[in-house]
Amino acid sequence: MVVDDHDIVRDGINLMIDTSEDFVRAGEAKNAEMAILVCDKEQPDVILMDLVLPDNDGIYATKEILRKHPDTRVIALTTFNTDGMVERALKAGATSYLKKNISLSDLADAIRAAYEGKPTLSPEATQELIAATVRPPKPGHDLTSRENEVLELLVEGLNNKQIADRLVISPATVKHHVSGVLSKLQANNRAEAVAIAMEYGIIDVANHS
């Protein structure tokens, strides 16, 4: 099954599928919602999924399809390779990640591999995954949900007592959470913690302006 909003892409891949002895076309779709509906009806073994679709992204469609059809293999097929897209696609359950400039013969091999549960990654995807393993995590990645709440209130300029009143917890508990925030952000004081939170987008600045 091919999911892509460009007719010429779908037609080209479908021609390859139709002329291959070991492939059978199992439908097509031009957006995420259609992909989910067609998959429910046709239940394909392998889906070629464009990640950039007009109504929603292919990662959303991948999650929804695999939630209902966990045995389906999804190959992410895209022109784009933005930061984090490879990780997001694979975490959503995609078996493989390929660029659209792949040759049809290589794409056919990737489909066969996916059917057998074997992943295929483009060189660019492999490079991004390697980079992700050595990339230092963003400050605040390990904040708890409560520490995030406290941090947001620090951004609003509240003191410990005001935070305690807002969250209905004791000032001593607030002090403990503030210490945790400062430690995890490697900040020396509240002002520095707020600055780090804004710089790295840990909190939504627009909601506190």
PDB file of C-alpha atoms in Angstrom:
ATOM      1  CA  MET A   1       0.000   0.000   0.000  1.00  0.00           C
ATOM      2  CA  VAL A   2       1.302   3.436  -0.965  1.00  0.00           C
ATOM      3  CA  VAL A   3       0.503   6.595   1.024  1.00  0.00           C
ATOM      4  CA  ASP A   4       1.587   9.837  -0.654  1.00  0.00           C
ATOM      5  CA  ASP A   5      -0.186  13.063  -1.579  1.00  0.00           C
ATOM      6  CA  HIS A   6       1.604  13.308  -4.945  1.00  0.00           C
ATOM      7  CA  ASP A   7      -0.061  11.369  -7.760  1.00  0.00           C
ATOM      8  CA  ILE A   8       3.181  10.995  -9.690  1.00  0.00           C
ATOM      9  CA  VAL A   9       4.894   9.330  -6.708  1.00  0.00           C
ATOM     10  CA  ARG A  10       2.030   6.903  -6.126  1.00  0.00           C
ATOM     11  CA  ASP A  11       1.804   6.094  -9.833  1.00  0.00           C
ATOM     12  CA  GLY A  12       5.534   5.416 -10.103  1.00  0.00           C
ATOM     13  CA  ILE A  13       5.640   3.119  -7.085  1.00  0.00           C
ATOM     14  CA  ASN A  14       2.414   1.365  -8.078  1.00  0.00           C
ATOM     15  CA  LEU A  15       3.871   0.656 -11.521  1.00  0.00           C
ATOM     16  CA  MET A  16       6.863  -0.991  -9.866  1.00  0.00           C
ATOM     17  CA  ILE A  17       4.544  -3.016  -7.624  1.00  0.00           C
ATOM     18  CA  ASP A  18       2.314  -4.091 -10.518  1.00  0.00           C
ATOM     19  CA  THR A  19       5.276  -5.259 -12.595  1.00  0.00           C
ATOM     20  CA  SER A  20       6.882  -7.252  -9.767  1.00  0.00           C
ATOM     21  CA  GLU A  21       5.948 -10.920  -9.623  1.00  0.00           C
ATOM     22  CA  ASP A  22       6.071 -11.134  -5.829  1.00  0.00           C
ATOM     23  CA  PHE A  23       4.070  -7.960  -5.030  1.00  0.00           C
ATOM     24  CA  VAL A  24       0.322  -7.357  -5.000  1.00  0.00           C
ATOM     25  CA  ARG A  25      -1.014  -3.820  -4.729  1.00  0.00           C
ATOM     26  CA  ALA A  26      -3.210  -3.427  -1.630  1.00  0.00           C
ATOM     27  CA  GLY A  27      -4.605   0.060  -2.069  1.00  0.00           C
ATOM     28  CA  GLU A  28      -3.334   3.620  -1.914  1.00  0.00           C
ATOM     29  CA  ALA A  29      -4.084   6.852  -0.067  1.00  0.00           C
ATOM     30  CA  LYS A  30      -3.231  10.529  -0.407  1.00  0.00           C
ATOM     31  CA  ASN A  31      -3.625  11.590   3.238  1.00  0.00           C
ATOM     32  CA  ALA A  32      -3.401  10.210   6.769  1.00  0.00           C
ATOM     33  CA  GLU A  33      -7.104   9.655   7.433  1.00  0.00           C
ATOM     34  CA  MET A  34      -7.581   7.894   4.101  1.00  0.00           C
ATOM     35  CA  ALA A  35      -4.540   5.742   4.859  1.00  0.00           C
ATOM     36  CA  ILE A  36      -6.071   4.569   8.130  1.00  0.00           C
ATOM     37  CA  LEU A  37      -9.404   3.757   6.467  1.00  0.00           C
ATOM     38  CA  VAL A  38      -7.856   1.924   3.513  1.00  0.00           C
ATOM     39  CA  CYS A  39      -5.587  -0.032   5.842  1.00  0.00           C
ATOM     40  CA  ASP A  40      -8.588  -1.122   7.913  1.00  0.00           C
ATOM     41  CA  LYS A  41     -10.226  -2.440   4.742  1.00  0.00           C
ATOM     42  CA  GLU A  42      -7.289  -3.910   2.824  1.00  0.00           C
ATOM     43  CA  GLN A  43      -4.958  -4.846   5.718  1.00  0.00           C
ATOM     44  CA  PRO A  44      -1.731  -4.666   3.686  1.00  0.00           C
ATOM     45  CA  ASP A  45       1.442  -6.429   4.764  1.00  0.00           C
ATOM     46  CA  VAL A  46       3.680  -3.441   3.978  1.00  0.00           C
ATOM     47  CA  ILE A  47       2.889   0.281   3.745  1.00  0.00           C
ATOM     48  CA  LEU A  48       5.064   2.905   2.077  1.00  0.00           C
ATOM     49  CA  MET A  49       4.267   5.974   4.183  1.00  0.00           C
ATOM     50  CA  ASP A  50       5.066   9.554   3.213  1.00  0.00           C
ATOM     51  CA  LEU A  51       5.731  11.426   6.471  1.00  0.00           C
ATOM     52  CA  VAL A  52       4.531  14.826   5.211  1.00  0.00           C
ATOM     53  CA  LEU A  53       0.830  14.678   4.363  1.00  0.00           C
ATOM     54  CA  PRO A  54      -1.738  17.478   3.907  1.00  0.00           C
ATOM     55  CA  ASP A  55      -4.126  16.605   6.739  1.00  0.00           C
ATOM     56  CA  ASN A  56      -1.758  15.137   9.314  1.00  0.00           C
ATOM     57  CA  ASP A  57       1.716  13.662   9.350  1.00  0.00           C
ATOM     58  CA  GLY A  58       2.636  10.134   8.415  1.00  0.00           C
ATOM     59  CA  ILE A  59       3.935   9.515  11.914  1.00  0.00           C
ATOM     60  CA  TYR A  60       0.411   9.984  13.286  1.00  0.00           C
ATOM     61  CA  ALA A  61      -0.955   7.639  10.625  1.00  0.00           C
ATOM     62  CA  THR A  62       1.759   5.095  11.413  1.00  0.00           C
ATOM     63  CA  LYS A  63       0.876   5.112  15.117  1.00  0.00           C
ATOM     64  CA  GLU A  64      -2.843   4.728  14.449  1.00  0.00           C
ATOM     65  CA  ILE A  65      -2.392   1.960  11.897  1.00  0.00           C
ATOM     66  CA  LEU A  66       0.015  -0.050  14.046  1.00  0.00           C
ATOM     67  CA  ARG A  67      -2.201   0.396  17.084  1.00  0.00           C
ATOM     68  CA  LYS A  68      -4.922  -1.510  15.240  1.00  0.00           C
ATOM     69  CA  HIS A  69      -2.749  -3.645  12.978  1.00  0.00           C
ATOM     70  CA  PRO A  70       0.496  -4.358  14.851  1.00  0.00           C
ATOM     71  CA  ASP A  71       1.715  -6.920  12.312  1.00  0.00           C
ATOM     72  CA  THR A  72       1.755  -4.391   9.467  1.00  0.00           C
ATOM     73  CA  ARG A  73       5.199  -3.201   8.363  1.00  0.00           C
ATOM     74  CA  VAL A  74       5.579   0.515   7.675  1.00  0.00           C
ATOM     75  CA  ILE A  75       8.363   1.983   5.565  1.00  0.00           C
ATOM     76  CA  ALA A  76       8.762   5.720   6.126  1.00  0.00           C
ATOM     77  CA  LEU A  77       9.435   7.242   2.715  1.00  0.00           C
ATOM     78  CA  THR A  78      10.137  10.955   2.610  1.00  0.00           C
ATOM     79  CA  THR A  79      11.977  13.807   0.949  1.00  0.00           C
ATOM     80  CA  PHE A  80      12.645  15.516   4.253  1.00  0.00           C
ATOM     81  CA  ASN A  81      15.120  14.602   6.972  1.00  0.00           C
ATOM     82  CA  THR A  82      14.620  17.171   9.726  1.00  0.00           C
ATOM     83  CA  ASP A  83      16.157  16.762  13.175  1.00  0.00           C
ATOM     84  CA  GLY A  84      14.423  14.059  15.130  1.00  0.00           C
ATOM     85  CA  MET A  85      12.206  12.836  12.287  1.00  0.00           C
ATOM     86  CA  VAL A  86      13.996   9.507  11.961  1.00  0.00           C
ATOM     87  CA  GLU A  87      13.718   8.822  15.693  1.00  0.00           C
ATOM     88  CA  ARG A  88      10.052   9.852  15.722  1.00  0.00           C
ATOM     89  CA  ALA A  89       9.234   7.592  12.796  1.00  0.00           C
ATOM     90  CA  LEU A  90      10.997   4.584  14.285  1.00  0.00           C
ATOM     91  CA  LYS A  91       9.480   5.192  17.724  1.00  0.00           C
ATOM     92  CA  ALA A  92       6.066   5.299  16.054  1.00  0.00           C
ATOM     93  CA  GLY A  93       6.779   1.782  14.839  1.00  0.00           C
ATOM     94  CA  ALA A  94       8.148   2.207  11.325  1.00  0.00           C
ATOM     95  CA  THR A  95      10.332  -0.715  10.277  1.00  0.00           C
ATOM     96  CA  SER A  96      12.419   1.276   7.801  1.00  0.00           C
ATOM     97  CA  TYR A  97      13.246   4.872   6.889  1.00  0.00           C
ATOM     98  CA  LEU A  98      14.126   5.750   3.295  1.00  0.00           C
ATOM     99  CA  LYS A  99      14.544   8.862   1.159  1.00  0.00           C
ATOM    100  CA  LYS A 100      12.413   9.271  -1.959  1.00  0.00           C
ATOM    101  CA  ASN A 101      15.505   9.442  -4.144  1.00  0.00           C
ATOM    102  CA  ILE A 102      16.011   5.706  -3.618  1.00  0.00           C
ATOM    103  CA  SER A 103      16.050   3.603  -6.789  1.00  0.00           C
ATOM    104  CA  LEU A 104      12.991   1.470  -7.502  1.00  0.00           C
ATOM    105  CA  SER A 105      15.083  -1.703  -7.358  1.00  0.00           C
ATOM    106  CA  ASP A 106      16.418  -0.763  -3.917  1.00  0.00           C
ATOM    107  CA  LEU A 107      12.898   0.156  -2.823  1.00  0.00           C
ATOM    108  CA  ALA A 108      11.673  -3.256  -3.938  1.00  0.00           C
ATOM    109  CA  ASP A 109      14.427  -4.890  -1.884  1.00  0.00           C
ATOM    110  CA  ALA A 110      13.419  -2.765   1.125  1.00  0.00           C
ATOM    111  CA  ILE A 111       9.795  -3.872   0.760  1.00  0.00           C
ATOM    112  CA  ARG A 112      10.852  -7.522   0.718  1.00  0.00           C
ATOM    113  CA  ALA A 113      13.064  -6.953   3.759  1.00  0.00           C
ATOM    114  CA  ALA A 114      10.278  -5.160   5.642  1.00  0.00           C
ATOM    115  CA  TYR A 115       7.894  -8.027   4.918  1.00  0.00           C
ATOM    116  CA  GLU A 116      10.376 -10.288   6.693  1.00  0.00           C
ATOM    117  CA  GLY A 117      10.717  -7.816   9.559  1.00  0.00           C
ATOM    118  CA  LYS A 118      14.174  -6.630   8.549  1.00  0.00           C
ATOM    119  CA  PRO A 119      14.821  -2.865   8.727  1.00  0.00           C
ATOM    120  CA  THR A 120      16.380  -0.772   5.986  1.00  0.00           C
ATOM    121  CA  LEU A 121      17.733   2.711   6.708  1.00  0.00           C
ATOM    122  CA  SER A 122      18.949   5.345   4.285  1.00  0.00           C
ATOM    123  CA  PRO A 123      22.516   6.587   4.901  1.00  0.00           C
ATOM    124  CA  GLU A 124      21.073   9.902   6.128  1.00  0.00           C
ATOM    125  CA  ALA A 125      18.832   8.120   8.627  1.00  0.00           C
ATOM    126  CA  THR A 126      21.736   6.064   9.900  1.00  0.00           C
ATOM    127  CA  GLN A 127      23.814   9.214  10.375  1.00  0.00           C
ATOM    128  CA  GLU A 128      21.014  10.914  12.312  1.00  0.00           C
ATOM    129  CA  LEU A 129      20.601   7.939  14.634  1.00  0.00           C
ATOM    130  CA  ILE A 130      24.340   7.842  15.293  1.00  0.00           C
ATOM    131  CA  ALA A 131      24.333  11.572  16.002  1.00  0.00           C
ATOM    132  CA  ALA A 132      21.387  11.157  18.369  1.00  0.00           C
ATOM    133  CA  THR A 133      23.300   8.628  20.447  1.00  0.00           C
ATOM    134  CA  VAL A 134      26.156  11.066  21.059  1.00  0.00           C
ATOM    135  CA  ARG A 135      24.077  14.249  21.211  1.00  0.00           C
ATOM    136  CA  PRO A 136      23.847  15.489  24.815  1.00  0.00           C
ATOM    137  CA  PRO A 137      20.284  15.537  26.121  1.00  0.00           C
ATOM    138  CA  LYS A 138      18.542  18.894  26.336  1.00  0.00           C
ATOM    139  CA  PRO A 139      18.572  20.505  29.790  1.00  0.00           C
ATOM    140  CA  GLY A 140      15.406  19.650  31.659  1.00  0.00           C
ATOM    141  CA  HIS A 141      14.799  16.346  29.885  1.00  0.00           C
ATOM    142  CA  ASP A 142      14.689  14.562  33.241  1.00  0.00           C
ATOM    143  CA  LEU A 143      12.400  16.987  35.095  1.00  0.00           C
ATOM    144  CA  THR A 144       9.414  15.329  36.728  1.00  0.00           C
ATOM    145  CA  SER A 145       5.907  16.571  35.969  1.00  0.00           C
ATOM    146  CA  ARG A 146       5.787  18.287  39.368  1.00  0.00           C
ATOM    147  CA  GLU A 147       9.173  19.927  38.795  1.00  0.00           C
ATOM    148  CA  ASN A 148       7.902  21.210  35.465  1.00  0.00           C
ATOM    149  CA  GLU A 149       4.889  22.715  37.233  1.00  0.00           C
ATOM    150  CA  VAL A 150       7.167  24.389  39.779  1.00  0.00           C
ATOM    151  CA  LEU A 151       9.421  25.681  37.005  1.00  0.00           C
ATOM    152  CA  GLU A 152       6.464  27.236  35.185  1.00  0.00           C
ATOM    153  CA  LEU A 153       5.470  29.045  38.375  1.00  0.00           C
ATOM    154  CA  LEU A 154       9.050  30.230  38.856  1.00  0.00           C
ATOM    155  CA  VAL A 155       8.813  31.730  35.394  1.00  0.00           C
ATOM    156  CA  GLU A 156       5.695  33.569  36.546  1.00  0.00           C
ATOM    157  CA  GLY A 157       7.778  35.024  39.360  1.00  0.00           C
ATOM    158  CA  LEU A 158       6.054  33.288  42.262  1.00  0.00           C
ATOM    159  CA  ASN A 159       7.867  32.686  45.541  1.00  0.00           C
ATOM    160  CA  ASN A 160       7.809  29.428  47.501  1.00  0.00           C
ATOM    161  CA  LYS A 161       4.706  30.295  49.522  1.00  0.00           C
ATOM    162  CA  GLN A 162       2.785  31.371  46.433  1.00  0.00           C
ATOM    163  CA  ILE A 163       3.808  28.203  44.614  1.00  0.00           C
ATOM    164  CA  ALA A 164       2.749  26.131  47.623  1.00  0.00           C
ATOM    165  CA  ASP A 165      -0.656  27.833  47.646  1.00  0.00           C
ATOM    166  CA  ARG A 166      -1.095  27.360  43.894  1.00  0.00           C
ATOM    167  CA  LEU A 167      -0.172  23.666  43.939  1.00  0.00           C
ATOM    168  CA  VAL A 168      -1.714  22.972  47.359  1.00  0.00           C
ATOM    169  CA  ILE A 169       1.502  21.546  48.789  1.00  0.00           C
ATOM    170  CA  SER A 170       3.719  22.589  51.689  1.00  0.00           C
ATOM    171  CA  PRO A 171       6.469  25.243  51.328  1.00  0.00           C
ATOM    172  CA  ALA A 172       8.984  22.575  52.380  1.00  0.00           C
ATOM    173  CA  THR A 173       7.885  20.399  49.470  1.00  0.00           C
ATOM    174  CA  VAL A 174       8.187  23.375  47.122  1.00  0.00           C
ATOM    175  CA  LYS A 175      11.714  24.006  48.388  1.00  0.00           C
ATOM    176  CA  HIS A 176      12.579  20.379  47.650  1.00  0.00           C
ATOM    177  CA  HIS A 177      11.221  20.641  44.102  1.00  0.00           C
ATOM    178  CA  VAL A 178      12.989  23.956  43.468  1.00  0.00           C
ATOM    179  CA  SER A 179      16.269  22.351  44.527  1.00  0.00           C
ATOM    180  CA  GLY A 180      15.586  19.515  42.101  1.00  0.00           C
ATOM    181  CA  VAL A 181      14.900  21.976  39.281  1.00  0.00           C
ATOM    182  CA  LEU A 182      18.103  23.927  39.938  1.00  0.00           C
ATOM    183  CA  SER A 183      20.144  20.735  40.115  1.00  0.00           C
ATOM    184  CA  LYS A 184      18.770  19.216  36.902  1.00  0.00           C
ATOM    185  CA  LEU A 185      19.126  22.476  34.980  1.00  0.00           C
ATOM    186  CA  GLN A 186      22.578  23.025  36.500  1.00  0.00           C
ATOM    187  CA  ALA A 187      21.436  26.497  37.517  1.00  0.00           C
ATOM    188  CA  ASN A 188      22.917  28.473  40.399  1.00  0.00           C
ATOM    189  CA  ASN A 189      19.706  30.316  41.233  1.00  0.00           C
ATOM    190  CA  ARG A 190      16.071  30.773  40.226  1.00  0.00           C
ATOM    191  CA  ALA A 191      16.772  33.514  37.708  1.00  0.00           C
ATOM    192  CA  GLU A 192      19.297  31.333  35.925  1.00  0.00           C
ATOM    193  CA  ALA A 193      16.847  28.418  35.931  1.00  0.00           C
ATOM    194  CA  VAL A 194      14.201  30.615  34.312  1.00  0.00           C
ATOM    195  CA  ALA A 195      16.692  31.827  31.695  1.00  0.00           C
ATOM    196  CA  ILE A 196      17.700  28.244  30.848  1.00  0.00           C
ATOM    197  CA  ALA A 197      14.059  27.178  30.639  1.00  0.00           C
ATOM    198  CA  MET A 198      13.322  29.943  28.148  1.00  0.00           C
ATOM    199  CA  GLU A 199      16.486  29.421  26.113  1.00  0.00           C
ATOM    200  CA  TYR A 200      15.870  25.714  25.589  1.00  0.00           C
ATOM    201  CA  GLY A 201      12.097  25.911  25.262  1.00  0.00           C
ATOM    202  CA  ILE A 202      11.468  23.790  28.343  1.00  0.00           C
ATOM    203  CA  ILE A 203       8.386  25.859  29.065  1.00  0.00           C
ATOM    204  CA  ASP A 204       6.077  27.665  26.646  1.00  0.00           C
ATOM    205  CA  VAL A 205       7.204  31.279  26.813  1.00  0.00           C
ATOM    206  CA  ALA A 206       4.066  32.457  25.008  1.00  0.00           C
ATOM    207  CA  ASN A 207       1.905  31.315  27.903  1.00  0.00           C
ATOM    208  CA  HIS A 208       3.967  33.326  30.372  1.00  0.00           C
ATOM    209  CA  SER A 209       4.413  36.590  28.472  1.00  0.00           C
TER     210      SER A 209
END
